[in-house]
Coordinates of C-alpha atoms and ligand atoms in Angstrom, one line a residue:
X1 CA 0.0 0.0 0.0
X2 CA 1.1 3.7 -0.7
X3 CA -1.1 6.4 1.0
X4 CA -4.3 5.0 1.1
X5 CA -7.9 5.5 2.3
X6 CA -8.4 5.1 5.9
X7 CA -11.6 4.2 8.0
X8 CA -11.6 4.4 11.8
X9 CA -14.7 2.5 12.9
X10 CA -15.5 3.0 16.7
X11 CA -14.3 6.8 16.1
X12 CA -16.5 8.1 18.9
X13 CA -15.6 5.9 21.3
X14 CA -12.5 6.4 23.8
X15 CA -10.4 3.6 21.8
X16 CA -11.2 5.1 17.9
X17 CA -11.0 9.0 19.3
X18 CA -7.4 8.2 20.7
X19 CA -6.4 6.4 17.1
X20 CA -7.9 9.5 15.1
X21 CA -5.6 11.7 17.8
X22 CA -2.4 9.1 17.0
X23 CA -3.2 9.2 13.2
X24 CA -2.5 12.8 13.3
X25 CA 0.4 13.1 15.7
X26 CA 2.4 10.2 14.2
X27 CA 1.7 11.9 10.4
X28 CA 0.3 8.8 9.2
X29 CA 0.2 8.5 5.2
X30 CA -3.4 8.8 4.1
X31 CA -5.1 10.3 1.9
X32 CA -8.6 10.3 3.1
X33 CA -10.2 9.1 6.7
X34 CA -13.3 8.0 7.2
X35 CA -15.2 7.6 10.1
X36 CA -17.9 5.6 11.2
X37 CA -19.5 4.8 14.8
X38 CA -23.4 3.6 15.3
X39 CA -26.3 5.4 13.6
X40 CA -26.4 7.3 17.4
X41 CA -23.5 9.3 16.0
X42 CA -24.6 10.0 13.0
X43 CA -24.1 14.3 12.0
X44 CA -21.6 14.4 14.7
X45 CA -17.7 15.6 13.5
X46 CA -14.4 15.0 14.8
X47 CA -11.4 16.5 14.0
X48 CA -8.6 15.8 12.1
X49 CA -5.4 17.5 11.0
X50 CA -7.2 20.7 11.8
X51 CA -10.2 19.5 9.7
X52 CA -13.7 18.7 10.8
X53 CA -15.0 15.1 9.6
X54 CA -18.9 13.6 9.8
X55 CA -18.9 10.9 11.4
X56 CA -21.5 8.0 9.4
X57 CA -23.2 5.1 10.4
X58 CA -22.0 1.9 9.2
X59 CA -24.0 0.6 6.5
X60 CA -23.5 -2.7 4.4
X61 CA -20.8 -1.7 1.5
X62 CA -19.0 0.7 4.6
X63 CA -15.5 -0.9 3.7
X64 CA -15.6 -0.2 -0.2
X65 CA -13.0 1.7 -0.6
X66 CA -11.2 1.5 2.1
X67 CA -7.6 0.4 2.0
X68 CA -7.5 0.0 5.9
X69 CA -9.9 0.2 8.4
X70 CA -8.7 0.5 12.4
X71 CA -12.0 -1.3 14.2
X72 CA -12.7 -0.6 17.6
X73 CA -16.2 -1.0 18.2
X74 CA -16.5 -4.4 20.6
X75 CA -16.3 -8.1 19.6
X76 CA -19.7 -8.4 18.5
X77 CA -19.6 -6.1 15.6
X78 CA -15.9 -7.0 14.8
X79 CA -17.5 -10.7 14.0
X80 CA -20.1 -9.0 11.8
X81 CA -18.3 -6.5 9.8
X82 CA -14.6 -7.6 9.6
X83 CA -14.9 -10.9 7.6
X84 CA -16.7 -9.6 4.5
X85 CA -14.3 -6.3 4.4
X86 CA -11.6 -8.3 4.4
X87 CA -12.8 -10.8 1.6
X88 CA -13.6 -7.3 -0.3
X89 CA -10.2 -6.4 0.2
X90 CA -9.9 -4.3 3.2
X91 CA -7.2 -4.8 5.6
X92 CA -8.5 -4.5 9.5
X93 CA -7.0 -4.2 12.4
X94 CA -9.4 -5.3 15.3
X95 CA -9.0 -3.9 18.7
X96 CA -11.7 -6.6 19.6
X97 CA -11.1 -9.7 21.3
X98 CA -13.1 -11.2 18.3
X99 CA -10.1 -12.5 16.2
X100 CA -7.7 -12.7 18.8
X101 CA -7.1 -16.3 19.2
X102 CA -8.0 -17.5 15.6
X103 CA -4.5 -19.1 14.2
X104 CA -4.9 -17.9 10.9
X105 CA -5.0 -14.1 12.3
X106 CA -1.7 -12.7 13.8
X107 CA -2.0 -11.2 17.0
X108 CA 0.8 -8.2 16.7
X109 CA 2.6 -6.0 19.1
X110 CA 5.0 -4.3 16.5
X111 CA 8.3 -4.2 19.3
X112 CA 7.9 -7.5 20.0
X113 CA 6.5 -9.9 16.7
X114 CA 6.4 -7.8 13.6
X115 CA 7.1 -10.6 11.4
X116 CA 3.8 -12.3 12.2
X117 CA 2.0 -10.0 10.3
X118 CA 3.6 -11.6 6.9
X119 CA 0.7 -13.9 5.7
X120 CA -2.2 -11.8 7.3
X121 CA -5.8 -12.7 5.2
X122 CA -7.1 -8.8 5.7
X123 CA -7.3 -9.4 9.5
X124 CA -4.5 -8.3 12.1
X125 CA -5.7 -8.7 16.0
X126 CA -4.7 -5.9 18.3
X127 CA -4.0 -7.0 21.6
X128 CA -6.0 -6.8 24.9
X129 CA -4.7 -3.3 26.7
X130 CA -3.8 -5.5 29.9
X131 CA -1.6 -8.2 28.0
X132 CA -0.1 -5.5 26.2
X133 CA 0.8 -3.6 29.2
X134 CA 2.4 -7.0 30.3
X135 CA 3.9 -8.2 27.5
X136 CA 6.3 -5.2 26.7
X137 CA 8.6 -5.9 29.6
X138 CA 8.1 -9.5 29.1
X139 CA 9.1 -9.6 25.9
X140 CA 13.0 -8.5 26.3
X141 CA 12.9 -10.5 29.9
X142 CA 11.9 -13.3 28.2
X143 CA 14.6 -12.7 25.3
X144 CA 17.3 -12.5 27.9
X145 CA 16.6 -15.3 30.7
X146 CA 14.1 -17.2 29.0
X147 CA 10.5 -16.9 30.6
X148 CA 9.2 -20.2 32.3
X149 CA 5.9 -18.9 34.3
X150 CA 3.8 -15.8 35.3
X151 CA 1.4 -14.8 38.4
X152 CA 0.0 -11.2 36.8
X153 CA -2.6 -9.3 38.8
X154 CA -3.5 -5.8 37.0
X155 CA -4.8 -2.5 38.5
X156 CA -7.4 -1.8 35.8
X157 CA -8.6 1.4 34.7
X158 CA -12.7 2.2 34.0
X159 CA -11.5 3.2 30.0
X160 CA -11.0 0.0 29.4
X161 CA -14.2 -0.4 29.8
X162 CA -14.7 2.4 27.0
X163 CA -16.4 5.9 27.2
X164 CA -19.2 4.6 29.3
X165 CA -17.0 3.0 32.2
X166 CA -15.6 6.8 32.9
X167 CA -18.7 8.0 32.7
X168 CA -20.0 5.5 35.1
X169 CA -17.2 6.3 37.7
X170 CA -17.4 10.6 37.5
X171 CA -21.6 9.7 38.4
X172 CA -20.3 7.7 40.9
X173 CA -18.1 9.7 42.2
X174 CA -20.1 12.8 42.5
X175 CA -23.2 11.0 43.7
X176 CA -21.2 10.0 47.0
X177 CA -18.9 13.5 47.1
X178 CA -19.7 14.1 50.7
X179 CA -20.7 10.9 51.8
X180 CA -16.8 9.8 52.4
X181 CA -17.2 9.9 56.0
X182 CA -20.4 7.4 55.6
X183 CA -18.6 4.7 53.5
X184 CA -17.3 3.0 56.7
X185 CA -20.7 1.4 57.0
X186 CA -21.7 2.1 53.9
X187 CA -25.8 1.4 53.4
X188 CA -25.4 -1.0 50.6
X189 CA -29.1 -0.6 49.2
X190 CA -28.3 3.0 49.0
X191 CA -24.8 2.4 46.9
X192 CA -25.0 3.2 43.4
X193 CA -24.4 0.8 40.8
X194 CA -24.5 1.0 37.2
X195 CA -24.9 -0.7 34.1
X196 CA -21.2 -1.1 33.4
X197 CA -19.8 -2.7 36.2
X198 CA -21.1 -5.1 38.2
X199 CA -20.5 -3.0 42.2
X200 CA -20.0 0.5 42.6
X201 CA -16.6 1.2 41.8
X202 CA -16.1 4.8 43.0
X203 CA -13.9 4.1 46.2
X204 CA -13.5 0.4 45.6
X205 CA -12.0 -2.4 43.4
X206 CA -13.8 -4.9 41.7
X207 CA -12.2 -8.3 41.1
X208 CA -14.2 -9.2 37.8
X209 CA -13.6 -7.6 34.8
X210 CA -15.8 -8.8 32.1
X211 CA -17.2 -12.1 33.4
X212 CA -17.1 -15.2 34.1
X213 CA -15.5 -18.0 32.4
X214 CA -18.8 -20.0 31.0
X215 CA -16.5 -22.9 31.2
X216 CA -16.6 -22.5 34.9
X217 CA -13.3 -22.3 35.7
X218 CA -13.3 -19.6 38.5
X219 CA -11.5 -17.0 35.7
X220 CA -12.7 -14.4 34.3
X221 CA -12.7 -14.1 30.6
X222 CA -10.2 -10.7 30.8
X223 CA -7.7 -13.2 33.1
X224 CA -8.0 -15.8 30.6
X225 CA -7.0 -13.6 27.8
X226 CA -3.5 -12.8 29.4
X227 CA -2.5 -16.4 29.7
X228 CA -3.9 -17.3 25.5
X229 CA -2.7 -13.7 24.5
X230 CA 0.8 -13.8 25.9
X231 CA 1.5 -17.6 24.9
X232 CA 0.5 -16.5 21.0
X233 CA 2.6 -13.0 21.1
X234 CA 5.8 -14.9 22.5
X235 CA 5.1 -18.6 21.0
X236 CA 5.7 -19.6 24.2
X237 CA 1.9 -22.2 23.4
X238 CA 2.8 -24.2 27.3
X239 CA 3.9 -20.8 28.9
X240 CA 2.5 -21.4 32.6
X241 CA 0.4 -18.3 33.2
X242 CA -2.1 -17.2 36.5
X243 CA -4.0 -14.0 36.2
X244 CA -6.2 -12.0 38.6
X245 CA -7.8 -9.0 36.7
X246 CA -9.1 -6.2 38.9
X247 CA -11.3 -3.1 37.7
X248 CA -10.0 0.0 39.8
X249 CA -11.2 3.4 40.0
X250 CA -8.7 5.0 37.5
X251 CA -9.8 7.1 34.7
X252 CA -6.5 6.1 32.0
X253 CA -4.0 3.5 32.9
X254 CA -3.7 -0.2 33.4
X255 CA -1.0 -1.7 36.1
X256 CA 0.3 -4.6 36.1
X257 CA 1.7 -6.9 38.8
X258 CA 4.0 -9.5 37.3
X259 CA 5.8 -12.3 39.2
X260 CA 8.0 -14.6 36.6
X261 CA 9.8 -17.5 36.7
X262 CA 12.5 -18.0 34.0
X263 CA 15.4 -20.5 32.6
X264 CA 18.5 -18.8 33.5
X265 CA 19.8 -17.1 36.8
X266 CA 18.2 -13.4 37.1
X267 CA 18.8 -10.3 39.1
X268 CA 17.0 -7.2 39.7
X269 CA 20.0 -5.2 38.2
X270 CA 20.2 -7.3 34.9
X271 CA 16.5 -7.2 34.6
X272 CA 16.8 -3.1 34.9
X273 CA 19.4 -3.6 32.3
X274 CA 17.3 -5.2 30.1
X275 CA 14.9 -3.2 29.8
X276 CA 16.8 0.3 29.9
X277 CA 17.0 -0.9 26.1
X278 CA 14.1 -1.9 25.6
X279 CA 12.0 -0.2 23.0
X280 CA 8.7 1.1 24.5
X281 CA 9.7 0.7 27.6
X282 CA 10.7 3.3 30.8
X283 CA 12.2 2.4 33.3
X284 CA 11.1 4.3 36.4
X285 CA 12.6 2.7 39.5
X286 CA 14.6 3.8 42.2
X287 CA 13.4 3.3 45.7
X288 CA 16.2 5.2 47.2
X289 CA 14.7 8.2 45.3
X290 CA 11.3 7.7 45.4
X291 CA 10.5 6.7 41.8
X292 CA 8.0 3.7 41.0
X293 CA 5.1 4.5 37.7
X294 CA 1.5 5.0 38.8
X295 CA -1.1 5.5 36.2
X296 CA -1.2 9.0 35.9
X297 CA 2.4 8.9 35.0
X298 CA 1.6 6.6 32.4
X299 CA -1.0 8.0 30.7
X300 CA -1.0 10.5 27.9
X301 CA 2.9 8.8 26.9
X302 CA 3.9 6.3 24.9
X303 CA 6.1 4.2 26.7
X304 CA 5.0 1.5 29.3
X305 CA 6.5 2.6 32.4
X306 CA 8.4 0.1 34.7
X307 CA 9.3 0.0 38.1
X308 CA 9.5 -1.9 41.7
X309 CA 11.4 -4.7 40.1
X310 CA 13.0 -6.6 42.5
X311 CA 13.4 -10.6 43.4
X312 CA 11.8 -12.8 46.0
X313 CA 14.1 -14.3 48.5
X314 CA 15.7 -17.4 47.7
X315 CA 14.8 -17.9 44.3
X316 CA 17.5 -16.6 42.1
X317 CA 15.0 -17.5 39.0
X318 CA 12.6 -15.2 40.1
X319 CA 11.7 -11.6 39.8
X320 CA 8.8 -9.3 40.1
X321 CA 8.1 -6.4 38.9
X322 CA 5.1 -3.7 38.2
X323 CA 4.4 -2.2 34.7
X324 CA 2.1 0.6 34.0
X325 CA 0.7 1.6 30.5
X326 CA -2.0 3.7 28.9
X327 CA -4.6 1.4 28.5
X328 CA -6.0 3.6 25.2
X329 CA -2.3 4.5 23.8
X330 CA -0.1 1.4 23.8
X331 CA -3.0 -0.7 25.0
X332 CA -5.2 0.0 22.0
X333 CA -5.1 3.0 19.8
X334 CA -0.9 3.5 19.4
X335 CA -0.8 -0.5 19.1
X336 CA -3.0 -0.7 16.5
X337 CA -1.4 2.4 14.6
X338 CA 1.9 1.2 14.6
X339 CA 0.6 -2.1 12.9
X340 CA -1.1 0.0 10.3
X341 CA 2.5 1.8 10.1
X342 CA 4.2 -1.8 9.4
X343 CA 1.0 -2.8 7.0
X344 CA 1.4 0.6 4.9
X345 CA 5.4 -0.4 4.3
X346 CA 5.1 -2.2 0.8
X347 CA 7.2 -5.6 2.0
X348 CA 4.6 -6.1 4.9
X349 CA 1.4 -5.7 2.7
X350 CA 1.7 -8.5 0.8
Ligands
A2P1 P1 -21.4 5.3 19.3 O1 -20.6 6.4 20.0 O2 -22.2 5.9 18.1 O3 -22.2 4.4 20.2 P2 -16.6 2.7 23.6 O4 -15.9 1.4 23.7 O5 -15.8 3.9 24.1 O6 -18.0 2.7 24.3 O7 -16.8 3.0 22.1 C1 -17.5 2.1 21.2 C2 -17.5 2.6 19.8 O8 -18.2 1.6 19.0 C3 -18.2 3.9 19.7 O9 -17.6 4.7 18.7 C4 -19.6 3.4 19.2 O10 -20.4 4.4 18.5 C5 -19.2 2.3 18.3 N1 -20.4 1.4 18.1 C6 -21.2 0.9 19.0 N2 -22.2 0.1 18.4 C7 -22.0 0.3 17.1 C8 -22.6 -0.2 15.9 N3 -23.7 -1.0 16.0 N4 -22.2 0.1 14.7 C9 -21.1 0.9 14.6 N5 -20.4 1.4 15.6 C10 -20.8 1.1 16.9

C-alpha cells in the first residue's frame, strides 16, 4: 500500500478518538479518513489535522474503498463486519477480542513480533490493553533469561471499559462526594451501581472484569485472555500463566503486577538492564529516590513505564516487577497504529 484510504470504525468511542488523535500526531500517510460509529452518531464531526470530519453510520458496503480500516467498536460487531471487508479487500485491524485467538490471524505487538504480520488474510488482532501492558517488559525478559511462568494481577482502569465505564465512575463519584465519611458502614441498598460494572466502583475495586469464564473455571474471561494472548505473542503455546484482573477506579491507565519465573539465573539489576534498552519501555525505578510508575504517570505517553522490580528471596530464577501503561495509547489506539504503520510499508502488505 502507498497512501491510502483510511476508515476508523468505533471513532467516537475512547479507543477510535485516541487512534484519530495518534493518526494525526504520528503523520500517518493517508489520503482520506473516514469515520464511522453507530447510527447514534450519526451528523456528529471529529477533528482531524485541523479539519472537521462527519462521522457516518455503518452501512453494508461501509469498507468499499477503504484500503484499511482501524475497528474498535467491541467483539460483536468486529464478527459481523470484519470478515466480508476483508474478503472485499480491506485490511482491518481489530481492537476486539473477536479475532484474537483465531490461528490464521496474527496477533501483533509491532516491538515484539512484527514478522507475524507476513501472511495476514485482511485481518491483524490488536492486543488486549492489559496483556499488552504486560507483554512489553516480558518480551525483552523473556529474550534474555528465558521466561518459564507468570502470576500477573493488574490494577485496571474504567477506560478499558470504554467511554461509558468513565462515565460511570465521574456519576459515581459525584453521587457519593460528601458521603466519604459514611462509606465505613456504607448502606449497601443506597450504593449506586450501574450498568457497566457489576459493584460500585467509586472508592473500591472490583475483582471481575468482564465475566465469568462459562466454562466454569473460576477465571474471568479478561484473566484468561492474558495467559492465551501472551503464549501466542511470545510462541511460548505451554507458557505457565495465572491472572487475577481487577477493575480499579482510575480514569486512564492499566497496572500490572507481574511475578516470573525464568530458565537462567536473574537479578534485579540485569533485569533493569534489560529493559533500559528496551524499545517502549521506561524504566522508572529507584526506591532510594522515590521513583516507582502510577497511572497517571503513564497516561497520555507512549512508553509502558516500569518500576518496583526486585526478586523474592531465595529464588535466584525469580523476579517481580510492576508495569504501568495507557490502556487507550499502547493498549489500544498507538498499538494498532503502529501495525497500520508496518502494513502501509510495501514488503509487509503482501
Ligand atoms: P457510538 O458512539 O455511536 O455508540 P466505547 O468502547 O468507548 O464505548 O466505544 C465504542 C465505539 O463503537 C463507539 O464509537 C460506538 O459508537 C461504536 N459502536 C457501538 N455500536 C456500534 C454499531 N452498531 N455500529 C457501529 N459502531 C458502533
Amino acid at each position: 500500500m502507498g497512501s491510502m484510504r483510511v476508515a476508523v470504525v468505533g471513532a467516537t468511542g475512547a479507543v477510535g478518538r485516541e487512534m484519530i488523535r495518534i493518526l494525526e500526531e504520528r503523520e500517518f500517510p493517508l489520503d482520506e479518513l473516514i469515520l464511522f460509529a453507530s447510527a447514534r452518531s450519526e451528523g456528529k464531526r471529529l477533528s482531524f489535522r485541523g479539519e472537521s470530519h462527519p462521522v457516518r453510520g455503518l452501512d453494508d458496503g461501509w469498507f468499499k474503498g477503504v484500503d484499511l480500516a482501524l475497528v474498535s467498536a467491541g467483539s460483536g460487531i468486529a464478527r459481523k463486519i470484519i470478515p466480508r471487508a476483508a474478503a472485499g479487500g480491506t485490511v482491518s485491524v481489530d481492537n476486539s477480542s473477536a479475532f484474537r485467538m483465531d490461528p490464521s490471524v496474527p496477533l501483533v505487538v509491532p516491538e515484539i513480533n512484527p514478522d507475524a504480520l507476513g501472511g495476514h488474510r485482511g485481518i491483524v488482532a490488536n492486543g488486549n490493553c492489559t496483556a499488552i501492558t504486560a507483554l512489553m517488559p516480558l518480551a525483552p525478559l523473556h529474550r534474555a533469561f528465558g521466561l518459564r511462568s507468570l502470576v500477573t494481577s493488574s490494577y485496571q482502569s474504567v477506560s478499558g471499559a470504554g467511554m461509558k465505564g468513565i462515565r460511570e465512575l465521574a456519576e459515581q463519584v459525584e453521587k457519593l462526594h460528601g458521603q466519604e465519611e459514611t462509606l465505613g458502614y456504607p448502606d449497601a441498598a443506597a450504593l449506586p451501581v450501574g450498568d457497566v460494572f457489576p459493584r460500585t466502583i467509586a472508592f473500591n475495586v472490583i475483582p471481575m472484569c468482564e465475566e465469568f469464564d462459562p466454562g466454569g473455571t473460576g477465571f474471568t474471561t479478561e484473566e484468561l485472555k492474558m495467559g492465551g494472548e501472551i503464549r501466542k505473542v511470545l510462541g511460548l503455546p505451554d507458557l505457565a500463566v495465572a491472572a487475577t484482573a481487577v477493575r480499579v477506579p482510575v480514569a486512564v491507565g492499566h497496572g500490572v503486577s507481574v511475578y516470573g519465573r525464568f530458565e537462567a539465573r536473574v537479578t534485579a539489576e540485569g533485569a533493569r538492564e534489560t529493559l533500559e534498552s528496551a524499545s517502549g519501555v521506561r524504566v522508572v525505578d529507584d526506591p532510594s529516590a522515590g521513583a516507582f510508575p502510577t497511572p497517571l504517570d503513564a497516561a497520555g505517553l507512549d512508553d509502558v513505564l516500569v518500576g518496583r522490580i526486585r526478586q523474592p528471596e531465595d529464588d535466584p530464577h525469580a523476579l517481580m516487577l510492576f508495569a504501568v501503561g495507557d490502556n487507550l495509547r499502547k493498549g489500544a489506539a498507538l498499538n494498532a497504529v503502529q501495525i497500520a504503520e508496518l502494513l502501509a510499508r510495501p514488503a509487509a502488505s503482501a
